[in-house]
Every structure is written in structure tokens, then in C-alpha cells.
XYZ file of C-alpha atoms in Angstrom:
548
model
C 47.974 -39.686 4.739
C 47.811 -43.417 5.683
C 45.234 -45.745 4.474
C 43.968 -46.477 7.705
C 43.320 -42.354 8.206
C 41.955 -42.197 4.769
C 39.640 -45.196 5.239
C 38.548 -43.481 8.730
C 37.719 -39.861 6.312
C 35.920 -41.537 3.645
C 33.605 -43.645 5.965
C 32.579 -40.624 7.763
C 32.815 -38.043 4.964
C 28.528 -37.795 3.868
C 27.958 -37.537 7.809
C 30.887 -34.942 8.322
C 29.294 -32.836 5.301
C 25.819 -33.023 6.287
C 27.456 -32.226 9.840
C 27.042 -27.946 9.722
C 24.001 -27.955 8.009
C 22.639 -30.368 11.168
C 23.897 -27.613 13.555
C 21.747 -24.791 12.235
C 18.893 -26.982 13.197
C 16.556 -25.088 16.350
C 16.655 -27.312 19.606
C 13.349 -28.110 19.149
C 14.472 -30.451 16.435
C 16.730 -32.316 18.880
C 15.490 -35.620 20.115
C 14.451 -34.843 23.671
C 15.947 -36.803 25.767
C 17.958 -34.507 27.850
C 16.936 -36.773 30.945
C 19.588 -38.999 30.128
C 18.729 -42.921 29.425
C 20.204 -45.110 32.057
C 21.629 -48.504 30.454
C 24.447 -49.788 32.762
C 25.394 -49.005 36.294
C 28.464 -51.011 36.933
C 31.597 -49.845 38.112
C 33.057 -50.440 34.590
C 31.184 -47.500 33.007
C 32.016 -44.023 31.497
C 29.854 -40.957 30.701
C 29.583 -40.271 27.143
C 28.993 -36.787 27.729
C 32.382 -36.169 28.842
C 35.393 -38.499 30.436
C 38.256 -39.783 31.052
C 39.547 -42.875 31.868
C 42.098 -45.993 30.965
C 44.251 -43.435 29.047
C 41.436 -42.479 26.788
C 38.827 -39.843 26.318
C 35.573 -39.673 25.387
C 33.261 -36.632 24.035
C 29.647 -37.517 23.175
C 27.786 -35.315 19.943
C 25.024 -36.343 18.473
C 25.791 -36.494 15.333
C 23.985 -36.106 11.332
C 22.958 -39.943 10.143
C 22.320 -39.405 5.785
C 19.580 -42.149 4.950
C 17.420 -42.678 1.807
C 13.609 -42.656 2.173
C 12.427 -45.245 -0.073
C 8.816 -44.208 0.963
C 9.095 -40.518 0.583
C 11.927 -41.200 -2.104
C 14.294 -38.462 -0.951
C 17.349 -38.417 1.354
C 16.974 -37.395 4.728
C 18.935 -36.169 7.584
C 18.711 -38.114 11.166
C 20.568 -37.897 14.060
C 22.518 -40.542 16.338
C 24.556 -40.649 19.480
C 28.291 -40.715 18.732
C 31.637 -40.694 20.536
C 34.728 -39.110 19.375
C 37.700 -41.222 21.159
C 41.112 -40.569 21.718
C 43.429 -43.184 23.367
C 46.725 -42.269 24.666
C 47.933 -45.399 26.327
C 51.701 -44.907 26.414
C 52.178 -48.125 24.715
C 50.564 -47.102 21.643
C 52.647 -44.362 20.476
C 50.541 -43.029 17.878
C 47.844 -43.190 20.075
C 43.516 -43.847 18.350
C 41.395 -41.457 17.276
C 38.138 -42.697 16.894
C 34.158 -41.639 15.864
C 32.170 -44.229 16.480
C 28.099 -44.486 16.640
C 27.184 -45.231 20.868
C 25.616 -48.291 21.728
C 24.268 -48.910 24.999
C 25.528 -52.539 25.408
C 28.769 -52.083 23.527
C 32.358 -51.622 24.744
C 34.908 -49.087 24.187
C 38.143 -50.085 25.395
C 36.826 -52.178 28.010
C 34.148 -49.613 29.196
C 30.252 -49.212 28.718
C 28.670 -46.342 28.383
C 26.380 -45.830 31.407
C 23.937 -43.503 29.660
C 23.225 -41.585 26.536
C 24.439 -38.596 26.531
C 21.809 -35.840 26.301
C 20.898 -33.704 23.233
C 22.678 -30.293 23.361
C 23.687 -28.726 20.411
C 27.177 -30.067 18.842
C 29.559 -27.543 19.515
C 32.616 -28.883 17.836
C 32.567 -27.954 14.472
C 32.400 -30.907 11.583
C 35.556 -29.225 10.362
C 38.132 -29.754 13.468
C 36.519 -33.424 12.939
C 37.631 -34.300 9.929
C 40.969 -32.790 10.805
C 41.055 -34.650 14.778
C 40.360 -37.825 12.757
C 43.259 -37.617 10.480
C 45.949 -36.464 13.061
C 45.706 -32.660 11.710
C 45.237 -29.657 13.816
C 42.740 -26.600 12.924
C 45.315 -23.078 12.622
C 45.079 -20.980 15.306
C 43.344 -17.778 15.288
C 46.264 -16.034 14.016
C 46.114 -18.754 11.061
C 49.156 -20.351 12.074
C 49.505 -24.597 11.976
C 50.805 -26.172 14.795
C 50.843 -29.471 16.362
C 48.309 -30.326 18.797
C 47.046 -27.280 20.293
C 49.008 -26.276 23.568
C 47.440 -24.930 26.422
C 49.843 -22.061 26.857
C 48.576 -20.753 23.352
C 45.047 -21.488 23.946
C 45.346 -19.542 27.402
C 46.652 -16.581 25.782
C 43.989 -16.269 23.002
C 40.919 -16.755 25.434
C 42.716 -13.570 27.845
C 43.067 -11.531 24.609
C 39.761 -11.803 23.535
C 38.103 -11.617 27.171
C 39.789 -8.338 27.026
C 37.918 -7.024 24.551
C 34.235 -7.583 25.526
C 34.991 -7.436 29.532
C 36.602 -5.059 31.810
C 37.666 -6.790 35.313
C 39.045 -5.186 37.764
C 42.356 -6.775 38.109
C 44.920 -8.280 35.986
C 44.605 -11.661 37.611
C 41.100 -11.938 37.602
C 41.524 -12.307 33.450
C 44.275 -15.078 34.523
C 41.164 -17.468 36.425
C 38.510 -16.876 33.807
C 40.929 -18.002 31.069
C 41.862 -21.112 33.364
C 38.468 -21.743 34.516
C 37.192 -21.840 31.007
C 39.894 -24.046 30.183
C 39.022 -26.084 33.128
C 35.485 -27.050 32.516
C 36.875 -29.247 29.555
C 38.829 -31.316 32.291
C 36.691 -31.197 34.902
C 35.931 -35.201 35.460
C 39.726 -35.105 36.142
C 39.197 -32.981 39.410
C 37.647 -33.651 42.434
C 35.814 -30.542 42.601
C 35.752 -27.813 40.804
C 35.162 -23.900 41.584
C 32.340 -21.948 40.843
C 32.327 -18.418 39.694
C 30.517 -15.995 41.678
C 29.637 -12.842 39.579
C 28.952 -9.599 42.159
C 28.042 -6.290 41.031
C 25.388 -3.665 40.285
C 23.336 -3.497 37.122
C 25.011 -2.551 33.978
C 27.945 -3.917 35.003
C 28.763 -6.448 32.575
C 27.737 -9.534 34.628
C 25.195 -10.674 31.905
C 27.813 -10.288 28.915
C 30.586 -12.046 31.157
C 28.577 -15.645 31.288
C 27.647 -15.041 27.879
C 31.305 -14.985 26.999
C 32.069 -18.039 29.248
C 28.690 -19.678 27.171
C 30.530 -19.743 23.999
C 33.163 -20.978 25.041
C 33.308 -23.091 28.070
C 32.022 -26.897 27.537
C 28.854 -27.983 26.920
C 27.251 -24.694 28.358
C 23.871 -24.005 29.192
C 22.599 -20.456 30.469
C 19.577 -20.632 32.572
C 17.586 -18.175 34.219
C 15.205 -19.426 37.831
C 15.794 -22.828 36.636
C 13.886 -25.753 38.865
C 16.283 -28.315 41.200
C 15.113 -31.161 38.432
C 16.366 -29.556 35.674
C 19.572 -28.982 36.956
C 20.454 -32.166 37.774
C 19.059 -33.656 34.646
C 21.313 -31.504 32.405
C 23.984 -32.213 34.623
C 23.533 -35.448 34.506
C 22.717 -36.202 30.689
C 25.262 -33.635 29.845
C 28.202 -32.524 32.079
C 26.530 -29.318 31.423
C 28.601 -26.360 32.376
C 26.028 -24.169 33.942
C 25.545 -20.545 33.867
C 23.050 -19.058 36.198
C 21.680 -15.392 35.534
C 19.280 -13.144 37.459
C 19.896 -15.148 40.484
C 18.667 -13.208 42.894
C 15.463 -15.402 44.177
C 18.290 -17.737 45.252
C 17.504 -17.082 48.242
C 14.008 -17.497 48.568
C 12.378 -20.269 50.783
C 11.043 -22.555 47.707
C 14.874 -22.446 46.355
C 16.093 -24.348 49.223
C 16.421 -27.522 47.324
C 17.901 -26.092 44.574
C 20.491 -24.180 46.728
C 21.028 -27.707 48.607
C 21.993 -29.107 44.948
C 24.739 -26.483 44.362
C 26.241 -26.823 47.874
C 27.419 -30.428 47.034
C 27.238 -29.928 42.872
C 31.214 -28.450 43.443
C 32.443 -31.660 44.226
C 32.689 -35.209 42.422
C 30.697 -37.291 44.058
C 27.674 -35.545 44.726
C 24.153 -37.256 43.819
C 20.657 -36.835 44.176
C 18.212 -39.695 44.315
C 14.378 -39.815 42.730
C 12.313 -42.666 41.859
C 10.695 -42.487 38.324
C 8.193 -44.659 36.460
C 9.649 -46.993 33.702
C 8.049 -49.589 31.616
C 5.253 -51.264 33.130
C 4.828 -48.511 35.732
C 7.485 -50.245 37.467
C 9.279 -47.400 39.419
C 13.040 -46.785 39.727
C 15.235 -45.601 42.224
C 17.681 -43.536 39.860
C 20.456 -41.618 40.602
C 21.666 -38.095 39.411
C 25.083 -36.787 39.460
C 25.517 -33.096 40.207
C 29.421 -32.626 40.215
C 29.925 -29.843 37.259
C 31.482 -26.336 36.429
C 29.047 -23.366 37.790
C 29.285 -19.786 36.997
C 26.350 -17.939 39.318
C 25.578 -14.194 38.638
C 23.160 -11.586 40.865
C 23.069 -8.185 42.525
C 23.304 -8.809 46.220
C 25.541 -11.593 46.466
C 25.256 -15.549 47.918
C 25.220 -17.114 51.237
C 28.311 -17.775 52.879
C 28.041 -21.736 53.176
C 27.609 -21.433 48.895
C 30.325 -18.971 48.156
C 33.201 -21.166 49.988
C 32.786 -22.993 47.083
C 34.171 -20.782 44.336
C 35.754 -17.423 43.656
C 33.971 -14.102 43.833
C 34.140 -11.737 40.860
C 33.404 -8.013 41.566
C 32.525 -6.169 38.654
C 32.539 -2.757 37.913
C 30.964 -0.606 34.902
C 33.179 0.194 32.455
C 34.089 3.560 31.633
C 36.152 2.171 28.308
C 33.419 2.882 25.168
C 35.117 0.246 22.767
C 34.757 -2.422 25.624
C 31.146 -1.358 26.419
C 30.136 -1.130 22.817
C 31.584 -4.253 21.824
C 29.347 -6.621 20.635
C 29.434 -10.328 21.542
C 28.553 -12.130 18.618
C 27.633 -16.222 19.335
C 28.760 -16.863 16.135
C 32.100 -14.704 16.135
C 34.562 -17.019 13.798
C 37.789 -16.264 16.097
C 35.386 -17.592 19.382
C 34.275 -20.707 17.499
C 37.809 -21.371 16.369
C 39.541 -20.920 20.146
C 35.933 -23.674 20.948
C 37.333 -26.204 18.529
C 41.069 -26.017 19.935
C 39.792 -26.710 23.395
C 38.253 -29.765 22.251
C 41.284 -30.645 20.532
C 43.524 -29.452 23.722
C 41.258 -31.531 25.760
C 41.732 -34.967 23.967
C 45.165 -34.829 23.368
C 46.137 -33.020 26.372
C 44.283 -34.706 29.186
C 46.866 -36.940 29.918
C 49.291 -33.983 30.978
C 46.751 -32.009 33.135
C 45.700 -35.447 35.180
C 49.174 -36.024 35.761
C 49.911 -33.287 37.265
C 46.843 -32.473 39.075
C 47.020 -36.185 41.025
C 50.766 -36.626 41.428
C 52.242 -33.093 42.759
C 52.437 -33.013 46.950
C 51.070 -29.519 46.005
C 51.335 -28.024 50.030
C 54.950 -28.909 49.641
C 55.135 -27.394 45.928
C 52.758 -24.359 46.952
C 55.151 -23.318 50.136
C 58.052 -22.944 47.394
C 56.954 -21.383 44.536
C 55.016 -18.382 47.093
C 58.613 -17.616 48.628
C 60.557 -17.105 45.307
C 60.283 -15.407 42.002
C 61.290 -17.479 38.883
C 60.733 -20.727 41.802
C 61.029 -23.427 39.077
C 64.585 -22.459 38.389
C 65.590 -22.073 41.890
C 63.795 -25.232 42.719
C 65.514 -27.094 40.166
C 69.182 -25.375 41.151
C 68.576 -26.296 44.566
C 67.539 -30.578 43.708
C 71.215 -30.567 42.051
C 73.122 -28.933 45.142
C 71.218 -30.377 47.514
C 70.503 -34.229 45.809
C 66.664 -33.662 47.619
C 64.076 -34.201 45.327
C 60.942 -33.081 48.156
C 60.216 -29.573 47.727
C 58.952 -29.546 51.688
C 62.635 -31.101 52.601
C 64.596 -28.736 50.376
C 62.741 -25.318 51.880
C 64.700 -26.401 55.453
C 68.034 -27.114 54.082
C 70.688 -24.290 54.935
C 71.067 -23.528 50.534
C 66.983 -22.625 50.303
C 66.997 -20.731 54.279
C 70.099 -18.899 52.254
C 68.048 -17.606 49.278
C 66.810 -13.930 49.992
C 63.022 -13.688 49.934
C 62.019 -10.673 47.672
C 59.036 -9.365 49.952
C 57.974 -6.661 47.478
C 57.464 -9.634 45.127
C 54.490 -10.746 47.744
C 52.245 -8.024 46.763
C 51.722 -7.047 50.495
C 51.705 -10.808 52.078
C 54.022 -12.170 54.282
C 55.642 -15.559 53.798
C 53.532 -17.583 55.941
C 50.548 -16.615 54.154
C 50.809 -19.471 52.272
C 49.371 -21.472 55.108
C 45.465 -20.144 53.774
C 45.826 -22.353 51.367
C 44.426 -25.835 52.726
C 41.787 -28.469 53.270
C 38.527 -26.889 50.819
C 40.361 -23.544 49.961
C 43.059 -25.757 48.594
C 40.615 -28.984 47.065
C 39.150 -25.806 44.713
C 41.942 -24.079 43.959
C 44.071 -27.566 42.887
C 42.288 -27.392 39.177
C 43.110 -23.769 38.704
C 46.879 -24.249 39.976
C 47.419 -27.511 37.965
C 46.138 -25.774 34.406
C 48.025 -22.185 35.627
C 51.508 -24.727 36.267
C 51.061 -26.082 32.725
C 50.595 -22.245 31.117
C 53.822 -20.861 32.839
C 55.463 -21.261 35.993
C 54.972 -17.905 36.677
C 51.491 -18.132 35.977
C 50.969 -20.505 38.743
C 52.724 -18.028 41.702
C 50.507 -15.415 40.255
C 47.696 -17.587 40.655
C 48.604 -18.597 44.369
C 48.840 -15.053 45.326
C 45.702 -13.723 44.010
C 44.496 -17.094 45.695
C 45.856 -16.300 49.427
C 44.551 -12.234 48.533
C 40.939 -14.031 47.899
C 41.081 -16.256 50.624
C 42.669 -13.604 53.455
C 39.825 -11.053 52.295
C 36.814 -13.572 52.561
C 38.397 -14.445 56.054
C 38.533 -10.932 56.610
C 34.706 -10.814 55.853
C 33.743 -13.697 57.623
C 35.017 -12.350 60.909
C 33.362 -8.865 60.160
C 30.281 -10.519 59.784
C 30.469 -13.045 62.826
C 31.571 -9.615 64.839
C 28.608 -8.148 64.230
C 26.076 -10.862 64.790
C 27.755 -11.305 67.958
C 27.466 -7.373 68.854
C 24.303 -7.331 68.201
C 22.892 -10.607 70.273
C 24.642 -8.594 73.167
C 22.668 -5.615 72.861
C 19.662 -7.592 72.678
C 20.704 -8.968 75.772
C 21.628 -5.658 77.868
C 19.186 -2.853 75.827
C 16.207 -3.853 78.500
C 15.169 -0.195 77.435
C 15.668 2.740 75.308
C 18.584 5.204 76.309
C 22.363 5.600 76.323
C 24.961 2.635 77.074
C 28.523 3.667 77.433
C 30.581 1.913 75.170
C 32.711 0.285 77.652
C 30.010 -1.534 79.244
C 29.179 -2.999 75.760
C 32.830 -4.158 75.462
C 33.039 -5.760 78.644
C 29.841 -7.557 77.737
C 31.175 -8.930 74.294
C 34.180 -9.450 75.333
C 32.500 -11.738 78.451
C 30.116 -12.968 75.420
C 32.726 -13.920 72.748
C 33.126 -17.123 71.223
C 35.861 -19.156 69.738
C 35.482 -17.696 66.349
C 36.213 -14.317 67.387
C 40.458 -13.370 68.240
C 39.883 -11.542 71.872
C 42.222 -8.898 70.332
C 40.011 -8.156 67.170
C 37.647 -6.838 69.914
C 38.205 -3.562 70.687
C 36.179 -0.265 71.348
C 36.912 1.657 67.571
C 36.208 -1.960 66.079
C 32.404 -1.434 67.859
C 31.876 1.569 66.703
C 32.777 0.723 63.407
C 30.530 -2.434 63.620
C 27.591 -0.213 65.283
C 27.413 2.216 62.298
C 27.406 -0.366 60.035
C 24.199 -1.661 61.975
C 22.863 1.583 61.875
C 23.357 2.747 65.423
C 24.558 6.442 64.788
C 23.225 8.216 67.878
C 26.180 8.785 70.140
C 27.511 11.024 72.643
C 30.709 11.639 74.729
C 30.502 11.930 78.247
C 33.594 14.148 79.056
C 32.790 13.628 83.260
C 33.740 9.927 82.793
C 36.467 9.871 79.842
C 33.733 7.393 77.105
C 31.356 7.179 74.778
C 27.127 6.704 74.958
C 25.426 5.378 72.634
C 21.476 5.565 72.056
C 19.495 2.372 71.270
C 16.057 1.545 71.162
C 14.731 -1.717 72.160
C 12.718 -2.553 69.071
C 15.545 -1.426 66.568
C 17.817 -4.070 67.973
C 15.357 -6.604 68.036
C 14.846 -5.606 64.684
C 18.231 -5.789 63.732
C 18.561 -9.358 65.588
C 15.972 -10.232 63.240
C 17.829 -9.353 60.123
């Protein structure tokens, strides 16, 4: 060890001891200041909390101060806002690891903090500190040493022990809430980031699932009918990762601001202004940011405008015993362990994962990789044969048009699927494809196609559901009384009635009576004289349903 390493270990060592006995402490012990303190505004600021920029990263804790009490002659414990830096500027090849105490009006490679960072529990353990400081690595949870962690690894453990508490209902859905934890710890490199929508009945797991993604994910907070001002504050103070349970009042016509909050807290950017009272009772006009991982959970499902931000989950109950009987324990060694290699993976790794995210011409590198198994190899054959570098150019040279497309490998999609994948779908998807690209190739094609299944079947949804609005403002408009309407009148009607949303050939009569029993129109009757269908309505059960 170096003397500049061992200088940076024995200045910190009282505070690193005293460091696990400060995390037992209750919240209520915290200094409250989970508003965040605004001290600087410029454009030359970074977030404490968590970010990334000028090569370096920066993760706020608050951290144990040791200090003698002359008055009550005893030592006590305090706490103070701290940073732990790493700076990777390629011409520094060993690269700085600081901790350092945060000051509002000092620098930190050119940057001032614009807040304090709020006062969650520390959730990096003193231990992966002392080692982070000193260039050393915490073993894996296998107990195996290894140079800075790698995401590949870290992927792998979170998937093998999400299999053991949770049962999801498909292979890949294991795959994004591996990535998506992983994600969370990057997320000021995106420019949005997807939320998790959790869908199922009771007992089906949805409750364990964010508790999972609590222990692990960054900075976490679950909250349960939380108000619109204390989201944004712990967003804010915090880069909270948020996990909302129970959230089925969502809905509900005093949650409109809140549900305004999470339509633009997906995407960087995003702020809400208040004016508060400072000293003198002179007010403020301060703004909040709202830009931060989500993971939403209820019965019934969201709104349509809120779910094109994220994924949808649908969970199941388990019929495996050992899954449903398995504990989660928030103090589980193996879960805390994986929690410190993220941190790790996320200040020595960052670098990598912006990279990539901002400097692939992903619709060019998507195309590709969804046409061909083992893509990365083919892709790199063809770049010799052809001398084209452009993924977009190389898929219309004669060499790639040559290459045999294995369909079966398309789970069901055709080749110009692919084209789902754009403007939002694709702005949401970009974090999960960049981290799924630095796991495994492969990873990332199985990613893409579980991403066009997802987006095809919400599509698929969304036309359902704009079908049978539009049925049903037709009925109100030709049910002037109760009795029987032959179908073909009906489809005539729509047909006459349909909008731009709606392909004329998804229209047909079996689609309508589909969409009428789904409505709850079951009375129906052939009329064998004239070759068609009846069916009864009522006038106040489609006004009713209009309603609805």
C-alpha cells in the first residue's frame, strides 16, 4: 500500500469505525433536512446525492463525525455531509478516490455542490469504504477477489437471488429487473429512465418484489399514499429511487397533482416550482427536480398516458412453496454485499455505461443485432469484408442481404418489427439496452425482443381500447331506444364513424362482437330471414357504459 493510500486510511479510520455503529441509528436520529438546502444554482454545479460529471463521480452519505465533549467529558458521535469521489479522467491513469467532508461554497474538481444532499440512511457499508479508498475491492458473494466489480458478475448475482424470493412469469422479465436495478445507480447518465409497473391480484408477490428492489436499488425509499411535496422533496434532496405500494387511490381526483409529477418525473429535466419562506420571511421561488427511477405497484393497473412511461410487470401467485416461503430478510449478508458492489460498479464503471449509452447510433445498431443471432460477431465479420464501419450502411450491402435470417430465432416477430422501437419507446428503453450491451451481447437481442413483444402487445391494447370507446359513442348515437340493431347497421355506422387511430381493416363484424361482450352487451339473436345478427341494447346501459 502507498503512503498516499495509507495516509487517506488512517485520516479516516475513527470515522470509518464509528461508521456501522452510526447506521443502526433509527431515522429519527437523522438530521432532518430531507428538503434539501439550496446553496448554488449555477450552471457549474453537481448533486451530491448522486452524479456524474467531468470524468468523476460523486455519492453523498452522511457520514459518523467522533468529537470529545469537554462539557459532558465523554466522546460523542455526530454526523456530517460527505462525498465519496472517484475521478477517472483518462489522463490520470490511476484515477482519485476521494472522502471528503461537503461544503456548500467549496469546489470539487471545478464543481459546487448545489445542495446538501438529504439524510437517508448510508447504505454503503463502512467496510467497502475503507477498501474503495485504498484501491481494493470487497469479494463477491461467492468470496472470490476480483478487480473492480464488473457488471456482467454483478448482473448475474442480482438474477440468482431474485430467483429465489420472486417468481415472474418469464425468463426475460428477471433479465430487466436485474438491469433496472443496476440502472438506478446510473441514472443521471440517462435522459429518462423507465418505471416499473407492478400488475397483479393480491398475494401475488407485488409487495415482496419492491421490497427486493428496496434493498438493493439506490438510495430507495418505499412509500405508501405519499403527498406530491414529498415526492419531489426526496427526489430532490436525494435521487431517491422510489417505490410506490398500495397505489390504487392513484387515481383519485385529489391525486391529480401527484400523478402530474410522475408523468414528467421519467425524464431528466422535469421540475416543479414552489415559493417557500427563508430568512427574514423573504420568500423564494425554488425549484424541484423530479427526474428519478420509479417502481409503482397496485391491483387494477395505471392510466395509459402514465404507463407509456415504463414496463408493465404481470405477476402471478406462485405455486413454488420454497419461493413463497422464502423470507426476505433487509439485512440478508449476500443482499448487502451485491449493495456494496453496485456502489463500487457505479464509481468505477460509469465511465463505460455513459459511453456507450451517448455514442451508439442505436436505430442503426438495434436493426442489426434483431436480424441475427450471435450479431456482434457477424457485425464485426462483415466491417472487415465490407471496410463499412455504419451498422445502418452495412445491413444494405449484398454480404449482410446474403446472411440467412433465422426466423425461429425471432420468437414469433418478423424482421421489421424492429421498427416499434422509436421516439419514447426507444428514449426508455436506451438505459436498459446500454447496461444489457455491457452484460452480454446476447443479452442485449434478448432484451430488444422482449422490448418489441412489450411494445407490440401495449399497441395491441391501445387499439382494443380505442375500438371500444369508439363502438360505444356509436351506439350512443344510433340506440334512440331499447330493442334489437342488426349488427351490420352498427358496422356501417363505425366504420362511417372511425377515426385515424383505428386501421379500417381492424373493423370488422366478429371484432364487434368481441368488443360488445366485453362491454357487456350479451343479448343477441340471429335473424335467419336476412342472413345477420341482432343485438339488444337499452338506452340507459349505453349511456351508462359511455359514462364509464
Amino acid at each position: 500500500m502507498d503512503e498516499k493510500h495509507l495516509g487517506i486510511l488512517k485520516k479516516n479510520r475513527k470515522d470509518l469505525e464509528a461508521f456501522e455503529k452510526i447506521q443502526k441509528i433509527e431515522n429519527n436520529d437523522i438530521p432532518n433536512i430531507s428538503k434539501g438546502v439550496i446553496v448554488n444554482d449555477n450552471e457549474k454545479t453537481f448533486n451530491p446525492a448522486l452524479d456524474f460529471k467531468n470524468y468523476t463521480a460523486y455519492i453523498g452519505f452522511w457520514f459518523p463525525k467522533v468529537e470529545y465533549n469537554k462539557e459532558e467529558k465523554k466522546t460523542v458521535h455526530t454526523l456530517k455531509p460527505m462525498i465519496l469521489i472517484c475521478n477517472l479522467d483518462p489522463n490520470n491513469n490511476k484515477g482519485i478516490r476521494k472522502l471528503v467532508e461537503l461544503k456548500p461554497d467549496k469546489g470539487y474538481f471545478g464543481l459546487k455542490p448545489k445542495l446538501i444532499h438529504g439524510s437517508l440512511h448510508n447504505r454503503m457499508s463502512g467496510y467497502a469504504i475503507k477498501k474503495f479508498l485504498v484501491n481494493l475491492n470487497p469479494p463477491s458473494i461467492y468470496g472470490l477477489l476480483e478487480p473492480d466489480p464488473d457488471i456482467n458478475t454483478i448482473f448475474n448475482e442480482i438474477k440468482t437471488e431474485l430467483k429465489k424470493y420472486i417468481e415472474l412469469t418469464h425468463e426475460q422479465d428477471y433479465d430487466y429487473v436485474s438491469l433496472w436495478i443496476i440502472g438506478t445507480y446510473f441514472h443521471p447518465l440517462f435522459n429518462a429512465f423507465p418505471y416499473i409497473f407492478l400488475n397483479a391480484l393480491k398475494q401475488s408477490g407485488k409487495t415482496k418484489l419492491l421490497s427486493f428492489i428496496s434493498i438493493l436499488a439506490f438510495n430507495s425509499k418505499m412509500i405508501v399514499d405519499p403527498s406530491d411535496s414529498s415526492v419531489f422533496r426526496l427526489v430532490h434532496a436525494n435521487s431517491c429511487t422510489l417505490l410506490f405500494d398500495e397505489c390504487e387511490r392513484l387515481t383519485s381526483k385529489d391525486k391529480i397533482a401527484l400523478r402530474e409529477l410522475l408523468n414528467s418525473g421519467y425524464k431528466k429535466g422535469g421540475t416543479v416550482t414552489r415559493v417557500e419562506e427563508g430568512k427574514n420571511k423573504v420568500y423564494k421561488v425554488k425549484e424541484f427536480d423530479l427526474y428519478s427511477p420509479k417502481a409503482l405497484a397496485n391491483i387494477r393497473g395505471f392510466e395509459d398516458v402514465l404507463e407509456d412511461r415504463g414496463t408493465t410487470l404481470i405477476l402471478k401467485r406462485s405455486l413454488n412453496r420454497a419461493v413463497i416461503n422464502k423470507e426476505l430478510n433487509f439485512n440478508d449478508n449476500v443482499l448487502l454485499t451485491i449493495r456494496d458492489r453496485l456502489y463500487f460498479m457505479c464509481l468505477t464503471r460509469f465511465d463505460r455505461v455513459q459511453s456507450l449509452y451517448r455514442n451508439t447510433l442505436w436505430d442503426d445498431l438495434l436493426h442489426f443485432a434483431f436480424k441475427f443471432d450471435n450479431w456482434k460477431q457477424k457485425l464485426e465479420e462483415l466491417r472487415k469484408k465490407t471496410g463499412i464501419l455504419n451498422a445502418a450502411e452495412i445491413i444494405e450491402t449484398k454480404e449482410c442481404k446474403d446472411l440467412k435470417i433465422n426466423t425461429e430465432e425471432l420468437e414469433g416477430l418478423n424482421p421489421n418489427d424492429v421498427d416499434v422501437i422509436k421516439g419514447r419507446i426507444l428514449e426508455i428503453w436506451k438505459p436498459i439496452f446500454s447496461l444489457a450491451y455491457l452484460v452480454d451481447t446476447n443479452l442485449l437481442r434478448k432484451m430488444l425482443i422482449y422490448a418489441i413483444k412489450k411494445t407490440k402487445q401495449k399497441n395491441e391494447e391501445d387499439a382494443l381500447e380505442n375500438f371500444d370507446l369508439n363502438l360505444v359513442k356509436v351506439l350512443d348515437q344510433i340506440v334512440v331506444k331499447d330493442g334489437w340493431y342488426p349488427i351490420k347497421y352498427i358496422l356501417d355506422t363505425l366504420i362511417e364513424y372511425n377515426s385515424e387511430d383505428i386501421d379500417a381493416k381492424f373493423i370488422t363484424s366478429r371484432r364487434i362482437g368481441r368488443s360488445l361482450k366485453r362491454l357487456g352487451f350479451n343479448r343477441k339473436r340471429r335473424q335467419t330471414s336476412k342472413r345477420t345478427r341482432e343485438y339488444y341494447f337499452q338506452v340507459d346501459e349505453v349511456k351508462k357504459s359511455l359514462k364509464r
